[in-house]
Amino acid sequence: MTIIKRLLLIMFLAFSSSAFATQEAIEAERVQIGDLIQINLPGEESLNRGFQVDKRGRIELPEVGTIYVAGYSEEQLSEAVLAALKAVFRDLSSASVYIAEQQLFISVQGYVDSPGEYTLPKSANIQTALHAAGGLRSGAQLNNMMVKRGNEKIPFNYKAFLDSGDEALLPELRSLDSIFVPASPLVGNIEQQFDAAKQANAGDSADSRTAIKVFGEVNAPGSFTYKPDANLVDIIMRAGGVTRYASVEQIRVISNNMPKLFNLKRYLDSGDVSLLPPLSEGTTIFVPKQEEEIRAGGNVVYIMGEVASPGAYEGSQGASFMDILANAGGPTRYAESRQIRLIKANGSVVKFDLTAYTEGLTGTKPPRIASGDAIFVPEKTDFNEKSWLKIAPDRAVKVIGEVIRPGRVEWSDEMDFMDLLAHVGGPSLRADTTKIEVVNGSGKLITFNLDEFIRNGAPPSELPPVAAGTIIRVHDLPQDPSDNKSQWVRQSSDASIYVFGQVNAPGRYRFTEDMHFLDILSAADGPTKEADIHNIRVTHRDKSYAQVSKLNLSLYFETGDESLLPKVTMGDTIYIPEKDKIWLDRSKESTVRILGAINKPGRYVFNDNMTILDIMAEAGGPSDNAYVEKITVVNMSCCQGQARTFDLVEFSKSANIYQLPVLRAGDTIYIPDRRDSFLEKARVGLEDILRLTTTIVLIGAL
């Protein structure tokens, strides 16, 4: 009995396993999003192909529309599709519907070459999807990728897969999955060219919390990935080793918030591994620079600046200023020997003019030198050298903009604005000399018109006051009137005029009080051939109220009357409208064409509330020779072109609206001429024969 029970149990398990496998096979054969559904219907080219299941689980069939098929078995799929096709096709006896190919609809986002949506084979994995998206970009973070499946997020380590080749580390893909590839933190928050070699020199870690930071006197400082079995020497070697200036006896290690000194030299001499400090995640290692010997003593004097050999010199008792200066090699060719400073040990400063002393001027002698004093020889102020350190801010004036030599200029109270402008070479050729801005030390802005100042005779009282700390800016003008687009940001709106509409170069233009309407119109390259010069509008914005002037420029050209031209000033706008638009401005898909024997053939706007009678009425009705029994309507707006004839005479007898042809936007109506019909030609030919016969009979009678 026991043996029979065991046999029955084995048979039950085998049956259950077989049923489960069958159920899996059935599930695998059900229609999934992304699958390719094949429909075969002989004689119908539009159907004999594959249709992909979209994101909503539907397929789009021509002349049928959308059909929901996701989750159907092949039998249910065939029933649903054939039922939909019966509404359009009569004979479906030879039709077949089946799943041609199971596919995955995957979205790849993030740091890949070609992010987007891709259709992949059923067996595709993460690596296949990344390859379809063009591969990873330089700078992609491999160890923190993610698969989004609905509201579920599945992280995975692609770097671990590349290291081991273990496909179990990668999640399986399903249709509608999204793969997200983040950018490495090393890339930064600005899109730029990622140089992997340079980033490798700065370390290989992308996680700042667990990285080991190494800086100081090492050849390649940076952040390095923490590895549990690595020691301090391994990390220093990964950082390129120490430099020749490293103080290897004073290396600082901060691990678990505990600082510790490490003597690398002692470890190398002894080989005792117990001397190596333990490392943990987030450890900081600093290799300091070896301190050079600082010379100091009771008789040391320091000399700095523009001397041949600056440094600290230990002089004998009673050494003079000239001895120390000569010991340092003397001043260089760039030394400002009139401004030498002696900084005493007590903090006082003594000025010394070496040039005056060498020229033998009375009352000039070198200062006395004591231990701890410092001699500073400044650099000569070279006008061609733009270093701002050479002139103190409290005695300099800054000149910027369109001058020959902009920069910081040493100021003297006996100078004025014109002296300063001449000192920097004067305005350049592109300078706007009508609006020079001067900002004094208190922050007050003064606008100076150099052109008007010179025209008035250059009275000194009209010059703007200048003192140390003043800023002077000279604006620039556009290079030419038609190339001012890049200059308008720097060009103030209260000095500009705006030209819109049908001109060859619309835009914002520099304007002065010496210019008038025709000047600014010429600067915009004049009206185009589509311009309506009879209805020009000028908006005057300098008024406290709204004012618009109208101009008939054509009338001005005919009469030459200058009073017709409006007075324009800075801030005004000029608008030149366009002539009546041509018929091409409306697309052919929104109109109906009517041709042939019609009084006003052309293109007419059409909507769904209109019929062919409305269009013919709008076109003036058929002409006297119209062959209204054979009106042709060519439908081009549906899936394929077709032509139908319409008998207007028959319709007028019955007034049956069902005889009216269906008309859509984009269609063409052709009304033939009765003289071109076959019956008319036959009638005319018969009349010719009768006339000829009559003529022959008359000739015979005569």
XYZ file of C-alpha atoms in Angstrom:
702
model
C 0.000 0.000 0.000
C 2.852 2.328 0.808
C 4.467 1.636 -2.552
C 1.214 2.492 -4.329
C 0.943 5.804 -2.434
C 4.497 6.687 -3.419
C 3.779 5.900 -7.056
C 0.653 8.024 -6.955
C 2.598 10.893 -5.339
C 5.314 10.675 -8.011
C 2.695 10.682 -10.772
C 0.960 13.694 -9.180
C 4.221 15.660 -8.932
C 5.121 14.793 -12.513
C 1.700 15.913 -13.696
C 1.938 19.127 -11.665
C 5.414 19.884 -13.062
C 4.200 19.248 -16.588
C 1.164 21.468 -16.014
C 3.346 24.229 -14.585
C 5.712 24.017 -17.577
C 2.724 24.115 -19.898
C 1.386 27.174 -18.038
C 4.780 28.891 -18.401
C 4.826 28.096 -22.108
C 1.321 29.544 -22.467
C 2.349 32.699 -20.603
C 5.456 32.995 -22.778
C 3.310 32.747 -25.927
C 0.938 35.509 -24.874
C 1.181 38.851 -26.655
C 3.518 41.286 -24.878
C 4.178 44.969 -25.493
C 6.807 45.268 -28.237
C 5.888 41.932 -29.933
C 5.561 41.775 -33.719
C 2.155 40.517 -34.917
C 2.081 39.069 -38.467
C -1.129 39.287 -40.500
C -1.407 37.457 -43.843
C -4.335 38.248 -46.134
C -3.702 37.418 -49.820
C -4.279 40.339 -52.151
C -4.020 43.041 -49.473
C -0.514 44.546 -49.533
C -1.302 46.958 -46.708
C -1.934 44.034 -44.320
C 0.640 41.458 -45.363
C 3.297 42.596 -42.915
C 4.168 42.767 -39.223
C 2.532 45.179 -36.766
C 4.291 46.049 -33.508
C 2.358 46.204 -30.227
C 2.693 49.752 -28.886
C 3.054 50.939 -25.276
C -0.690 50.738 -24.702
C -0.859 47.134 -25.878
C -2.463 47.994 -29.215
C -1.719 47.502 -32.902
C -2.737 49.971 -35.614
C -4.320 48.366 -38.717
C -5.004 50.364 -41.895
C -8.696 51.065 -42.564
C -9.558 49.307 -39.270
C -7.911 51.344 -36.542
C -6.455 50.300 -33.199
C -7.018 46.880 -31.630
C -6.003 45.993 -28.072
C -4.081 42.681 -28.092
C -1.721 42.703 -25.090
C -2.034 39.585 -22.936
C -3.915 37.585 -25.605
C -2.935 34.074 -26.539
C -2.403 33.384 -30.219
C -5.921 31.973 -30.472
C -7.456 35.023 -28.777
C -5.245 37.279 -30.899
C -6.454 35.676 -34.122
C -10.098 35.929 -33.059
C -9.787 39.608 -32.075
C -7.959 40.662 -35.249
C -10.192 38.684 -37.643
C -13.286 40.062 -35.943
C -12.016 43.588 -36.542
C -11.117 42.833 -40.174
C -14.613 41.484 -40.911
C -15.953 45.019 -40.686
C -13.907 45.958 -43.790
C -13.068 42.738 -45.676
C -15.597 40.112 -46.723
C -13.479 37.064 -47.449
C -11.172 36.156 -44.558
C -11.058 32.424 -45.209
C -7.366 32.524 -46.130
C -6.345 35.079 -43.476
C -3.919 34.119 -40.708
C -2.755 35.980 -37.601
C 0.093 34.916 -35.324
C 2.936 36.216 -33.156
C 5.826 36.617 -35.602
C 8.474 37.663 -33.084
C 8.512 38.291 -29.340
C 10.302 41.556 -28.607
C 11.031 43.927 -25.746
C 10.219 47.649 -25.759
C 13.032 49.208 -23.699
C 13.888 52.854 -22.859
C 17.567 53.750 -22.291
C 18.187 57.046 -20.505
C 21.099 58.951 -19.042
C 24.784 58.996 -19.955
C 24.705 57.007 -23.216
C 25.521 58.157 -26.735
C 21.956 57.836 -28.095
C 19.303 57.781 -25.332
C 15.829 56.804 -26.477
C 13.372 53.922 -26.892
C 14.449 50.690 -28.593
C 12.803 47.458 -29.710
C 15.001 44.487 -28.800
C 14.745 40.697 -29.151
C 13.064 38.727 -26.347
C 16.455 37.357 -25.260
C 18.071 40.802 -24.947
C 19.862 41.758 -21.732
C 21.279 44.947 -20.212
C 24.405 44.828 -22.366
C 22.329 44.455 -25.553
C 20.210 47.478 -24.613
C 23.277 49.639 -23.893
C 24.791 48.602 -27.234
C 21.573 49.579 -29.018
C 21.809 53.031 -27.385
C 25.284 53.583 -28.844
C 27.196 52.463 -25.766
C 28.180 54.329 -22.632
C 29.591 57.852 -22.768
C 32.921 58.700 -21.200
C 32.120 59.590 -17.622
C 29.216 57.177 -17.061
C 29.001 55.798 -13.499
C 29.085 52.022 -13.947
C 28.507 50.897 -10.371
C 25.232 52.731 -9.775
C 22.944 51.958 -12.722
C 19.224 51.359 -12.326
C 16.298 49.608 -14.018
C 12.933 51.359 -13.540
C 9.903 49.060 -13.797
C 6.758 50.998 -13.020
C 7.183 52.316 -9.465
C 9.926 49.764 -8.753
C 13.628 50.707 -8.976
C 16.193 47.915 -9.369
C 19.821 49.072 -8.862
C 22.682 46.996 -10.251
C 26.491 47.174 -10.495
C 27.502 47.032 -14.153
C 31.173 47.435 -13.207
C 31.013 44.215 -11.166
C 29.539 42.437 -14.201
C 32.366 43.716 -16.428
C 34.923 42.557 -13.855
C 33.470 39.068 -13.366
C 31.278 38.332 -16.400
C 28.584 37.017 -14.026
C 25.251 37.621 -15.786
C 23.418 36.919 -12.541
C 24.474 40.406 -11.429
C 22.294 41.972 -14.152
C 18.479 42.113 -13.764
C 16.352 40.523 -16.466
C 14.557 42.916 -18.794
C 10.849 43.187 -19.431
C 8.895 45.304 -21.881
C 8.494 48.965 -20.812
C 11.588 48.765 -18.573
C 13.767 51.907 -18.415
C 17.540 51.659 -17.966
C 19.068 54.747 -16.353
C 22.834 55.394 -16.589
C 23.971 58.193 -14.220
C 26.998 60.423 -14.783
C 29.994 60.041 -12.533
C 30.412 62.796 -9.900
C 33.863 63.337 -11.407
C 32.209 64.848 -14.479
C 30.871 67.819 -12.503
C 27.676 69.777 -13.109
C 28.792 71.380 -16.397
C 28.732 69.545 -19.735
C 32.322 69.310 -20.928
C 34.747 66.985 -22.664
C 35.550 64.181 -20.232
C 39.233 63.236 -20.258
C 39.489 59.870 -18.546
C 43.298 60.032 -18.399
C 43.279 63.333 -16.519
C 40.557 62.137 -14.177
C 42.547 58.999 -13.464
C 45.448 61.184 -12.374
C 43.166 62.695 -9.773
C 42.070 59.336 -8.390
C 39.616 56.630 -9.306
C 36.872 57.062 -6.721
C 33.421 58.392 -7.454
C 32.115 58.144 -3.865
C 33.472 60.964 -1.714
C 32.180 59.375 1.503
C 34.189 56.156 1.253
C 37.141 57.438 -0.819
C 40.639 57.789 0.601
C 41.916 61.326 -0.037
C 45.627 61.800 -0.655
C 47.128 65.256 -1.117
C 50.312 67.156 -0.455
C 53.727 66.166 -1.761
C 52.667 63.205 -3.907
C 52.933 62.994 -7.679
C 49.205 62.329 -8.312
C 47.013 63.570 -5.458
C 43.352 62.623 -5.586
C 40.548 60.445 -4.210
C 41.056 56.686 -4.396
C 38.606 53.836 -3.975
C 38.810 52.181 -0.564
C 39.853 48.525 -0.626
C 39.826 46.605 2.673
C 43.170 44.849 2.069
C 45.084 48.025 1.051
C 47.626 49.639 3.410
C 49.128 53.118 3.524
C 52.050 52.276 1.222
C 49.621 50.871 -1.382
C 47.607 54.112 -1.330
C 50.744 56.279 -1.636
C 51.895 54.178 -4.602
C 48.478 54.625 -6.238
C 49.002 58.363 -5.781
C 52.239 58.165 -7.787
C 54.599 58.056 -4.788
C 56.030 60.971 -2.853
C 57.923 63.860 -4.464
C 61.509 64.814 -3.774
C 60.295 67.576 -1.450
C 58.111 65.330 0.736
C 58.647 65.190 4.479
C 58.211 61.405 4.770
C 58.791 61.504 8.506
C 55.729 63.673 9.194
C 52.918 62.086 7.168
C 49.477 62.842 8.643
C 46.771 60.159 8.607
C 43.187 60.840 9.790
C 41.172 57.642 10.111
C 37.872 57.340 12.006
C 38.300 60.994 13.055
C 41.566 60.109 14.821
C 44.730 61.913 13.564
C 48.023 60.052 13.633
C 51.609 60.740 12.505
C 53.358 58.151 10.350
C 57.108 57.931 9.791
C 57.538 56.335 6.371
C 61.330 56.447 6.675
C 61.248 54.426 9.905
C 58.958 51.838 8.316
C 61.226 51.505 5.273
C 64.283 51.157 7.502
C 62.712 48.510 9.762
C 60.097 46.791 7.606
C 57.873 46.541 10.696
C 54.291 46.262 9.382
C 52.957 47.101 12.828
C 54.048 50.689 12.181
C 51.503 51.011 9.352
C 48.395 52.855 10.595
C 45.033 51.150 9.976
C 42.953 52.581 7.144
C 39.162 52.882 6.960
C 36.592 54.362 4.606
C 36.997 58.125 4.277
C 40.616 58.217 5.495
C 42.585 61.404 4.747
C 46.354 61.276 4.088
C 48.511 64.400 3.921
C 52.179 64.343 2.923
C 53.705 67.694 3.992
C 56.527 69.549 2.285
C 59.941 69.375 3.849
C 60.754 72.692 5.486
C 63.802 74.448 4.103
C 66.324 75.951 6.472
C 65.329 79.467 7.455
C 68.325 81.683 7.876
C 68.064 83.850 10.959
C 70.417 85.374 13.431
C 71.485 88.470 15.197
C 73.204 90.088 12.135
C 70.787 89.016 9.339
C 69.404 91.691 6.982
C 66.754 90.874 4.365
C 66.711 92.321 0.862
C 63.785 91.791 -1.526
C 62.468 93.005 -4.844
C 64.337 94.031 -7.971
C 67.901 93.071 -6.981
C 70.080 90.481 -8.672
C 70.118 88.056 -5.709
C 67.377 88.729 -3.155
C 67.558 86.864 0.137
C 68.706 86.979 3.737
C 72.286 88.151 4.282
C 74.333 87.988 7.423
C 76.472 91.091 7.513
C 79.398 91.932 9.722
C 79.113 94.469 12.454
C 78.871 97.965 10.963
C 77.852 96.895 7.442
C 76.243 99.830 5.588
C 73.224 100.039 3.348
C 75.381 100.124 0.240
C 77.304 97.035 1.448
C 74.123 95.011 1.768
C 72.822 96.277 -1.592
C 76.091 95.419 -3.316
C 76.141 92.008 -1.645
C 72.727 91.289 -3.233
C 74.097 92.155 -6.697
C 72.658 95.678 -6.820
C 69.374 96.841 -8.418
C 68.272 95.264 -11.698
C 67.378 97.186 -14.864
C 63.719 97.035 -13.826
C 64.252 98.509 -10.349
C 62.524 101.735 -9.336
C 65.549 103.151 -7.544
C 63.709 106.316 -6.501
C 61.216 104.405 -4.355
C 63.402 102.079 -2.259
C 61.908 101.267 1.150
C 63.740 100.263 4.304
C 61.445 98.429 6.706
C 62.900 98.648 10.189
C 62.632 95.859 12.704
C 60.311 98.012 14.826
C 57.850 98.403 11.912
C 58.745 101.918 10.746
C 59.413 102.609 7.046
C 62.244 104.794 5.692
C 62.162 105.965 2.044
C 65.394 106.269 0.089
C 66.074 107.782 -3.358
C 69.069 105.902 -4.690
C 69.071 107.848 -7.978
C 69.276 111.183 -6.174
C 72.088 109.851 -3.991
C 74.091 108.649 -7.006
C 73.580 112.035 -8.678
C 75.162 113.743 -5.687
C 72.162 115.728 -4.533
C 72.729 117.324 -1.166
C 70.772 116.122 1.820
C 70.515 112.561 0.502
C 72.341 109.765 2.267
C 71.726 106.061 2.758
C 69.777 105.027 5.858
C 71.477 103.179 8.687
C 71.076 99.393 8.714
C 70.415 97.290 11.825
C 69.826 93.585 12.413
C 66.365 92.421 11.328
C 65.847 95.261 8.841
C 64.407 94.552 5.393
C 65.228 96.421 2.166
C 62.578 96.462 -0.540
C 63.455 97.598 -4.088
C 60.176 97.979 -6.068
C 59.740 97.310 -9.756
C 59.702 100.205 -12.172
C 56.235 101.144 -13.459
C 56.235 100.194 -17.143
C 53.348 101.648 -19.139
C 53.300 98.648 -21.494
C 52.998 96.269 -18.555
C 49.386 96.055 -17.381
C 50.135 94.735 -13.905
C 47.734 96.497 -11.520
C 50.090 95.890 -8.601
C 52.473 98.573 -9.834
C 50.102 101.453 -9.108
C 48.290 101.717 -5.804
C 44.471 101.981 -6.105
C 44.439 105.265 -4.162
C 46.462 107.014 -6.896
C 45.142 105.371 -10.087
C 42.353 106.066 -12.607
C 40.804 103.206 -14.599
C 40.040 103.784 -18.288
C 38.120 101.000 -20.078
C 36.370 100.568 -23.394
C 37.185 101.945 -26.830
C 40.469 103.782 -26.228
C 43.824 102.965 -27.786
C 45.448 101.766 -24.537
C 42.853 100.968 -21.837
C 44.100 100.232 -18.341
C 45.011 101.739 -14.978
C 46.831 105.083 -15.175
C 48.673 106.846 -12.373
C 46.824 110.049 -11.566
C 48.185 113.460 -10.651
C 46.083 116.413 -9.469
C 47.540 118.752 -12.081
C 45.975 116.579 -14.812
C 42.450 116.948 -16.209
C 40.123 114.731 -18.246
C 41.680 115.632 -21.620
C 45.189 114.932 -20.281
C 44.043 111.504 -19.170
C 42.306 110.765 -22.489
C 45.421 111.800 -24.422
C 47.603 109.678 -22.129
C 45.697 106.483 -23.060
C 46.023 107.274 -26.783
C 42.618 108.864 -27.256
C 39.378 107.222 -28.448
C 39.597 104.460 -31.033
C 37.906 104.633 -34.431
C 34.906 102.668 -33.123
C 34.429 104.805 -30.000
C 31.098 106.456 -29.244
C 32.399 109.838 -28.111
C 28.905 111.270 -27.557
C 28.286 109.298 -24.369
C 31.455 108.799 -22.289
C 30.647 107.630 -18.751
C 32.645 108.956 -15.781
C 32.121 107.509 -12.281
C 33.924 109.322 -9.481
C 35.068 107.843 -6.195
C 31.731 108.564 -4.491
C 29.791 106.525 -7.079
C 28.234 109.454 -8.978
C 27.777 108.883 -12.745
C 28.436 111.742 -15.195
C 27.786 111.413 -18.950
C 30.139 113.492 -21.095
C 29.623 114.377 -24.789
C 33.111 114.881 -26.215
C 31.839 115.884 -29.671
C 29.640 118.646 -28.290
C 32.434 119.775 -25.954
C 34.831 120.280 -28.889
C 32.176 121.999 -31.033
C 31.569 124.458 -28.175
C 35.229 125.498 -28.163
C 36.451 123.080 -25.457
C 35.765 125.275 -22.382
C 37.667 123.750 -19.407
C 34.731 124.399 -17.087
C 32.640 121.786 -18.927
C 35.146 118.948 -18.359
C 33.966 116.287 -15.895
C 35.905 116.251 -12.611
C 38.435 113.395 -12.348
C 40.313 112.208 -9.259
C 42.138 109.106 -8.087
C 39.736 106.161 -8.050
C 37.633 107.432 -10.975
C 36.373 104.957 -13.606
C 35.973 106.118 -17.224
C 34.182 103.972 -19.823
C 34.041 104.711 -23.555
C 31.326 102.745 -25.409
C 31.792 101.313 -28.884
C 29.712 101.741 -32.037
C 28.584 98.939 -34.379
C 31.113 98.121 -37.081
C 28.528 98.926 -39.763
C 24.774 99.590 -39.758
C 23.851 96.122 -40.997
C 26.075 94.299 -38.516
C 24.880 95.633 -35.189
C 23.071 92.523 -33.956
C 25.910 91.518 -31.632
C 26.283 95.059 -30.295
C 22.746 95.775 -29.098
C 23.351 94.332 -25.621
C 26.053 96.933 -24.982
C 24.048 99.654 -26.723
C 21.666 101.523 -24.384
C 18.005 101.616 -25.391
C 17.752 105.398 -24.885
C 20.279 105.847 -27.718
C 18.662 103.378 -30.138
C 15.821 103.268 -32.623
C 13.905 100.125 -33.649
C 13.051 99.151 -37.239
C 10.621 96.256 -37.827
C 8.742 94.680 -40.695
C 9.554 94.600 -44.385
C 13.095 96.011 -44.441
C 16.167 94.127 -45.580
C 17.898 94.353 -42.184
C 15.394 94.846 -39.333
C 16.836 95.405 -35.883
C 17.964 97.899 -33.285
C 20.178 100.746 -34.530
C 22.274 103.466 -33.022
C 20.622 106.858 -33.447
C 21.740 110.438 -32.798
C 19.994 113.791 -32.941
C 21.831 114.599 -36.189
C 20.064 111.762 -38.030
C 16.549 111.716 -39.517
C 14.039 109.197 -40.858
C 15.755 108.430 -44.181
C 19.106 107.866 -42.405
C 17.726 105.097 -40.218
C 15.739 103.593 -43.109
C 18.942 103.472 -45.174
C 20.808 101.883 -42.272
C 18.217 99.063 -42.343
C 19.017 98.549 -46.073
C 15.701 100.058 -47.178
C 12.256 98.472 -47.756
C 11.941 95.065 -49.378
C 9.931 94.464 -52.545
C 7.090 93.057 -50.395
C 6.900 96.256 -48.300
C 3.733 98.343 -48.217
C 5.397 101.773 -48.286
C 1.998 103.488 -48.397
C 1.181 102.565 -44.780
C 4.360 102.995 -42.703
C 3.782 103.500 -38.958
C 6.095 105.344 -36.527
C 5.514 104.980 -32.772
C 6.863 107.901 -30.747
C 7.889 106.628 -27.317
C 9.437 109.832 -25.989
C 6.021 111.311 -25.222
C 4.083 110.994 -21.992
C 1.125 109.870 -24.110
C 0.693 107.416 -26.982
C 1.387 108.866 -30.431
C 1.644 107.089 -33.792
C 2.512 108.810 -37.082
C 1.486 107.488 -40.499
C 3.689 107.893 -43.560
C 3.025 107.387 -47.263
C 6.617 107.022 -48.459
C 5.465 106.600 -52.055
C 3.855 110.053 -51.925
C 7.112 111.518 -50.608
C 9.045 110.018 -53.533
C 6.505 111.482 -55.956
C 6.394 114.996 -54.446
C 9.703 115.334 -52.565
C 7.805 117.086 -49.763
C 10.068 116.850 -46.678
C 7.153 117.772 -44.401
C 5.672 114.332 -45.050
C 8.582 112.635 -43.242
C 7.971 112.183 -39.491
C 10.495 113.469 -36.947
C 12.013 110.464 -35.153
C 14.236 110.343 -32.103
C 15.869 107.830 -29.759
C 13.523 105.106 -28.535
C 11.030 105.366 -31.443
C 9.887 102.350 -33.450
C 9.372 102.192 -37.223
C 7.133 99.470 -38.665
C 6.783 98.797 -42.418
C 3.926 96.325 -43.039
C 3.727 93.683 -45.737
C 1.547 93.889 -48.828
C -1.449 91.605 -49.231
C -0.251 88.054 -48.702
C -0.181 85.773 -51.720
C -2.273 82.609 -51.933
C 0.677 80.342 -51.206
C 0.588 81.460 -47.584
C -2.230 78.996 -46.954
C -1.345 75.284 -47.150
C -2.951 73.091 -49.796
C -4.234 70.700 -47.098
C -6.638 73.388 -45.795
C -8.098 74.448 -49.179
C -10.111 73.037 -52.110
C -9.020 73.704 -55.701
C -11.715 74.363 -58.318
C -10.648 74.371 -61.980
C -12.111 74.434 -65.482
C -15.292 76.099 -66.695
C -15.926 78.149 -63.552
C -16.189 81.936 -63.359
C -13.516 82.353 -60.650
C -11.214 79.302 -60.584
C -8.699 79.116 -57.725
C -8.067 77.827 -54.167
C -10.764 78.316 -51.505
C -10.837 77.720 -47.767
C -12.971 74.700 -46.926
C -14.418 73.271 -43.719
C -16.595 70.266 -42.909
C -19.835 72.310 -42.854
C -19.542 73.133 -46.580
C -20.555 71.118 -49.663
C -19.566 71.211 -53.328
C -22.453 73.632 -53.938
C -20.971 76.128 -51.425
C -17.563 75.997 -53.106
C -19.031 76.438 -56.612
C -21.121 79.358 -55.395
C -18.066 81.006 -53.815
C -16.195 80.544 -57.120
C -18.902 82.457 -59.034
C -20.760 79.421 -60.400
C -20.187 77.455 -63.641
C -19.556 79.375 -66.858
C -21.902 79.293 -69.881
C -19.913 76.500 -71.565
C -19.637 74.337 -68.450
C -20.403 70.658 -68.893
C -22.190 70.360 -65.529
C -23.338 66.778 -66.224
C -19.718 65.534 -65.886
C -18.230 67.467 -62.928
C -15.224 65.521 -61.596
C -14.223 65.469 -57.882
C -10.720 64.158 -57.159
C -10.355 63.073 -53.505
C -6.722 63.208 -52.354
C -7.261 63.581 -48.610
C -8.030 59.969 -47.682
C -5.751 56.928 -47.743
C -5.559 56.825 -51.574
C -6.548 59.029 -54.523
C -9.886 58.486 -56.272
C -12.079 60.421 -58.723
C -15.871 60.652 -58.881
C -18.290 62.370 -61.312
C -21.240 64.512 -60.298
C -24.254 65.451 -62.453
C -25.412 68.887 -61.328
C -28.423 68.817 -63.718
C -29.691 65.521 -62.296
C -29.224 66.818 -58.751
C -31.182 69.985 -59.557
C -34.135 67.832 -60.687
C -34.286 65.624 -57.599
C -32.536 67.799 -54.939
C -31.382 64.550 -53.345
C -28.534 65.567 -51.028
C -27.256 61.992 -51.025
C -26.195 62.521 -54.644
C -23.699 65.199 -53.523
C -20.129 63.813 -53.542
C -18.155 63.816 -50.276
C -15.746 66.743 -50.291
C -12.761 67.249 -47.974
C -10.021 69.823 -47.600
C -7.272 69.095 -50.118
C -9.647 67.847 -52.857
C -9.842 69.148 -56.456
C -13.024 69.952 -58.435
C -12.807 70.010 -62.238
C -15.692 71.288 -64.389
C -15.053 70.373 -68.070
C -15.936 72.611 -70.994
C -18.882 71.352 -73.045
C -16.990 72.171 -76.242
C -14.411 69.538 -75.337
C -16.988 66.751 -74.952
C -17.313 63.939 -77.506
C -20.960 64.707 -78.342
C -20.219 68.345 -79.006
C -17.340 67.469 -81.291
C -19.529 64.942 -83.139
C -22.274 67.559 -83.561
C -19.836 70.124 -84.934
C -18.396 67.515 -87.306
C -21.878 66.598 -88.561
C -22.647 70.236 -89.215
C -19.443 70.537 -91.230
C -20.411 67.488 -93.345
C -23.884 68.892 -94.009
C -22.451 72.222 -95.044
C -20.019 70.529 -97.417
C -22.811 68.373 -98.967
C -25.023 71.425 -99.481
C -22.174 73.237 -101.191
C -21.571 70.305 -103.567
C -25.286 70.113 -104.479
C -25.406 73.841 -105.199
C -22.339 73.644 -107.424
C -23.894 70.694 -109.331
C -27.113 72.617 -109.868
C -25.256 75.564 -111.270
